[in-house]
């Protein structure tokens, strides 16, 4: 049973536009969420996190939004750049990390 | 910052053989984690250590799997009598501190292929 769900396997976005990646979770006890980015043949790289006491966290071009009542997170990337093409994993952390299946983001020239 | 190092990067072996992977965490990190990733899935938790103590093991970790972190530094993951279903990417991660909300930093993984 998937506790962290990323329902879009892939997403294509024009360079310079906003990329929005979505994630839902089922366990209301989760209190720390992360996004990881993964290139082929490399391990996941930590991107940004958010605690459940916040509803937004921003780091440069990356912003994560948390809606606890809807058990929903989203990652916004603006403006999108070619190097952002990768697989993005949404995750919840409680000692161990519980990952979603990932969304493959393609940035189109 | 040398990052998390895993060895080997690739391992091809015949079914029934034993394999051992090594992970060297970031030097000051006291927590070390093992995950497994199969095609089309996100990484799945296997086990983790705080210093040399193994604190949690997933149900995915059958009795053919054993992990150690003898001196609280590097860790090894051994799979005995490998099966086709063991083919996957094995990822190691490390983090600093006692609290769970410290981001984990991953190595590039060991890709295991069972013939």
Short mmCIF file of C-alpha atoms in Angstrom, two decimals, chain A residues 15-108:
data_model
loop_
_atom_site.label_atom_id
_atom_site.label_comp_id
_atom_site.label_asym_id
_atom_site.label_seq_id
_atom_site.Cartn_x
_atom_site.Cartn_y
_atom_site.Cartn_z
CA UNK A 15 12.00 25.92 -20.75
CA UNK A 16 11.41 29.12 -18.78
CA UNK A 17 7.93 28.10 -17.66
CA UNK A 18 6.84 26.83 -14.24
CA UNK A 19 7.04 23.10 -13.47
CA UNK A 20 4.58 21.83 -10.86
CA UNK A 21 5.03 18.33 -9.47
CA UNK A 22 2.36 16.90 -7.21
CA UNK A 23 2.35 14.36 -4.41
CA UNK A 24 -0.23 12.92 -2.03
CA UNK A 25 0.29 11.01 1.18
CA UNK A 26 -1.98 8.90 3.34
CA UNK A 27 -0.46 8.95 6.82
CA UNK A 28 -1.41 12.07 8.79
CA UNK A 29 1.38 11.28 11.29
CA UNK A 30 4.08 12.21 8.78
CA UNK A 31 5.72 15.45 9.88
CA UNK A 32 8.67 15.93 7.54
CA UNK A 33 8.62 15.83 3.77
CA UNK A 34 11.36 16.00 1.18
CA UNK A 35 11.91 16.17 -2.55
CA UNK A 36 14.81 14.38 -4.18
CA UNK A 37 16.05 14.68 -7.74
CA UNK A 38 17.64 11.78 -9.58
CA UNK A 39 19.70 11.67 -12.76
CA UNK A 40 20.35 8.34 -14.53
CA UNK A 41 23.15 6.25 -13.00
CA UNK A 42 23.33 8.52 -9.94
CA UNK A 43 21.83 8.34 -6.49
CA UNK A 44 18.98 10.63 -5.43
CA UNK A 45 20.07 14.16 -4.52
CA UNK A 46 18.31 16.06 -1.76
CA UNK A 47 16.53 19.12 -3.14
CA UNK A 48 14.27 20.72 -0.54
CA UNK A 49 12.29 19.78 2.56
CA UNK A 50 9.36 21.03 4.61
CA UNK A 51 8.23 20.43 8.15
CA UNK A 52 4.54 19.91 8.87
CA UNK A 53 4.50 23.08 10.97
CA UNK A 54 5.00 25.11 7.78
CA UNK A 55 2.97 25.39 4.61
CA UNK A 56 5.69 26.72 2.33
CA UNK A 57 9.45 26.53 2.00
CA UNK A 58 11.46 28.28 -0.68
CA UNK A 59 15.02 27.79 -1.90
CA UNK A 60 15.98 29.73 -4.99
CA UNK A 61 13.95 28.47 -7.95
CA UNK A 62 12.39 25.69 -5.87
CA UNK A 63 9.34 26.06 -3.62
CA UNK A 64 7.53 23.30 -1.80
CA UNK A 65 3.94 23.76 -0.64
CA UNK A 66 2.25 21.60 1.98
CA UNK A 67 -1.52 21.30 2.42
CA UNK A 68 -1.98 19.15 5.51
CA UNK A 69 -5.76 19.03 5.40
CA UNK A 70 -5.59 17.63 1.86
CA UNK A 71 -2.47 15.55 2.59
CA UNK A 72 -0.90 17.07 -0.51
CA UNK A 73 2.49 18.50 -1.42
CA UNK A 74 3.67 20.21 -4.54
CA UNK A 75 7.06 21.27 -5.84
CA UNK A 76 7.25 24.37 -8.01
CA UNK A 77 10.29 25.05 -10.17
CA UNK A 78 10.42 28.46 -11.76
CA UNK A 79 11.84 29.20 -14.22
CA UNK A 80 12.42 25.67 -15.49
CA UNK A 81 15.86 25.00 -16.99
CA UNK A 82 17.19 22.17 -19.18
CA UNK A 83 19.24 20.81 -16.27
CA UNK A 84 16.03 20.27 -14.34
CA UNK A 85 15.20 17.29 -16.57
CA UNK A 86 15.35 14.36 -14.14
CA UNK A 87 13.18 12.07 -12.04
CA UNK A 88 11.74 13.78 -8.96
CA UNK A 89 10.81 11.78 -5.88
CA UNK A 90 8.46 13.02 -3.21
CA UNK A 91 9.13 11.47 0.18
CA UNK A 92 8.10 11.43 3.82
CA UNK A 93 10.72 10.89 6.51
CA UNK A 94 10.33 9.28 9.90
CA UNK A 95 13.82 7.91 10.58
CA UNK A 96 13.57 6.01 7.32
CA UNK A 97 12.39 7.66 4.10
CA UNK A 98 9.23 6.54 2.32
CA UNK A 99 9.44 7.45 -1.34
CA UNK A 100 6.83 7.86 -4.04
CA UNK A 101 7.38 6.22 -7.42
CA UNK A 102 8.72 9.40 -8.98
CA UNK A 103 7.78 11.79 -11.77
CA UNK A 104 10.03 12.14 -14.80
CA UNK A 105 10.29 15.82 -15.74
CA UNK A 106 11.25 16.77 -19.31
CA UNK A 107 12.19 20.38 -19.95
CA UNK A 108 11.58 21.18 -23.60
#
